[in-house]
Amino acid sequence: MSERVLVGAGVGTGVSIASAFIYRTDRYVPWDSEALGSTRGLIAIKAALADVAQEIDKARESTDEESADILDALKLVLEDESLMENIKVRLADGANSQRAVIGAFKSAAQVLAQLGDYFAERSNDIIELGERVIDKLNGKQDSVWPSEPFVLVADNLGPLEMVKLQSSSIVGLVTSLGSPTSHTSILARGMNLPTVVSVSGAEFIQAGDQLIVDSSSGQVFVKPDEIEIAQYVNAVADIAQEVVDVQALELPVKLYANLGSSSEGAAALSFGAQGVGLFRTELLFLGEKVAPSLETQVLEYSRLLDQFPNQVVIVRVLDLDTDKPLPFLKLTETGKYANRGFQALLANPEALITQLTALSLASQKHPEAKLWVMAPMVSNAEQAVQFVEMAKKLGLETVGVMIEVPEVCEPEVLEQIVNVVDFLSIGTNDLTQYTLNQDRLGSTQALSMVREPEVLELIRRVTEFATKAGKPIGICGEAASDFESAKLFIEYGVSSLSLSPALIPGLARELSS
Ligand code: PEP
Ligand code: MG
């Protein structure tokens, strides 16, 4: 079992397995400080600008069209006369060359930042450009990258740092900041570099840790175990050979995708996903200082639904965890499951109502997709009733709950739950750890433990109750991707398995042979 599975937004379709190389970007944090010292003046600045422009030209030679456009835009900034004028004014006012450069790039960036979201993101590129000019002024040497294949782990990377990595042995990229629509992400896609951005907990990764970067599901496995490595080694081979045509195979169940961001939809489709079995919505919330607005959420859910016409898309409302507390959400009193999943949402009804409303609005915009909504970590029948009532009142038609704790697998509880929900989904990661009293922090992937008899009995029973009541029942924990476990779940009667898109072709091949 991996030491940890981190989640972010996946960029591209690939998977990579290699050691982590931690890269601390030289941010000129004192962009506002008085501490910078070079006094070499305009000639040195012009030479530095020309050096960066030359680097851009060189990078442009070996890149795709979309990346070339990004580089051209950066070069235009360097050549912009108003930038040079701004630098000159600052020098004339007595600024040293570094401060003049910083000031001029910063004001160019501010113009963009004021235009809002999309442009604000682009304004970071201008800041990075200024930083590269200062590197040149300071005579800073280029970074030395490892000669062995490596996964670069950084807070954020600018487009220029990205292009310099093109000639290195980089095989994957993990950043704690950034977004899937940034220029860096576009360049990563152009380089076919498996990338996960906006990864919460990336600081947990140590230099040299083995990582699996699964850009199709936005997951980063830290110190994966043998089963996970074997699965992903197969996935890498499948991707390279493009041999498995999932749609052409006869499969005993639907194979759905587990996603953490709408940016992963394209990958899911390319791997043959027949819908989305688990859309984790945490990414919208994690790392934020204020709750994501209704509009932000409608946009993200709409982007997701738009990619899956006529297919089932199961979105899970926020699964808050105590190891990821959020400043804008209240914690409840301590106690079993108190600050997880649905119970945590019950303590924050506004957040839940906003999320359900956003889902309902997105669904109205995309009636062609079959949106199903479910609550995580429901721990008794009353909660299931409560969630279904709330969601339906807000216009959601197909509402279900996750089965993740043993308390809801008791026959009398199950009986009530199956009568009220439209579908069930078993989260084997949590169900395994709570049934066997394992600590999730040490073992996120309950891949082999899921086959402990106690756990299997619960999964069998839940499947039996759901099937008898005529309700769809799926498995969306990591165990769904493990062939031996998947066979058992199918025997019990599940109607879908949901897994990382990159693992769908491999499982489909095994299930159909
Ligand atoms: C699970 O517990 O199996 C599950 C799918 O949820 P998560 O891993 O997001 O807790
Ligand atoms: Mg869970």
Short mmCIF file of C-alpha atoms and ligand atoms in Angstrom, two decimals, residues 258 278 280 282 316 319 340 402 404 426-431 440 476-478, ligand 1:
data_model
loop_
_atom_site.label_atom_id
_atom_site.label_comp_id
_atom_site.label_asym_id
_atom_site.label_seq_id
_atom_site.Cartn_x
_atom_site.Cartn_y
_atom_site.Cartn_z
CA ASN A 258 -12.60 7.97 -10.91
CA LEU A 278 -16.66 8.86 -8.73
CA ARG A 280 -14.21 13.70 -6.09
CA GLU A 282 -12.42 18.07 -2.86
CA ARG A 316 -19.70 12.96 -4.74
CA ASP A 319 -15.67 14.57 1.63
CA ARG A 340 -15.62 13.19 7.74
CA MET A 402 -21.61 5.68 -0.36
CA GLU A 404 -17.90 3.19 3.57
CA ILE A 426 -19.11 1.10 -2.08
CA GLY A 427 -15.95 2.96 -1.11
CA THR A 428 -13.66 0.04 -0.39
CA ASN A 429 -10.76 2.22 0.77
CA ASP A 430 -12.67 3.48 3.78
CA LEU A 431 -14.84 0.41 4.27
CA ARG A 440 -5.89 5.30 6.87
CA CYS A 476 -15.40 2.96 -6.51
CA GLY A 477 -12.50 2.26 -4.12
CA GLU A 478 -9.05 1.34 -5.41
C1 PEP B 1 -13.20 4.99 -0.76
O1 PEP B 1 -13.17 5.22 0.46
O2 PEP B 1 -13.06 3.84 -1.24
C2 PEP B 1 -13.39 6.08 -1.70
C3 PEP B 1 -13.57 5.86 -2.99
O3 PEP B 1 -13.33 7.34 -1.21
P1 PEP B 1 -11.98 8.13 -0.92
O4 PEP B 1 -10.84 7.25 -1.32
O5 PEP B 1 -12.05 9.39 -1.68
O6 PEP B 1 -12.10 8.34 0.54
#
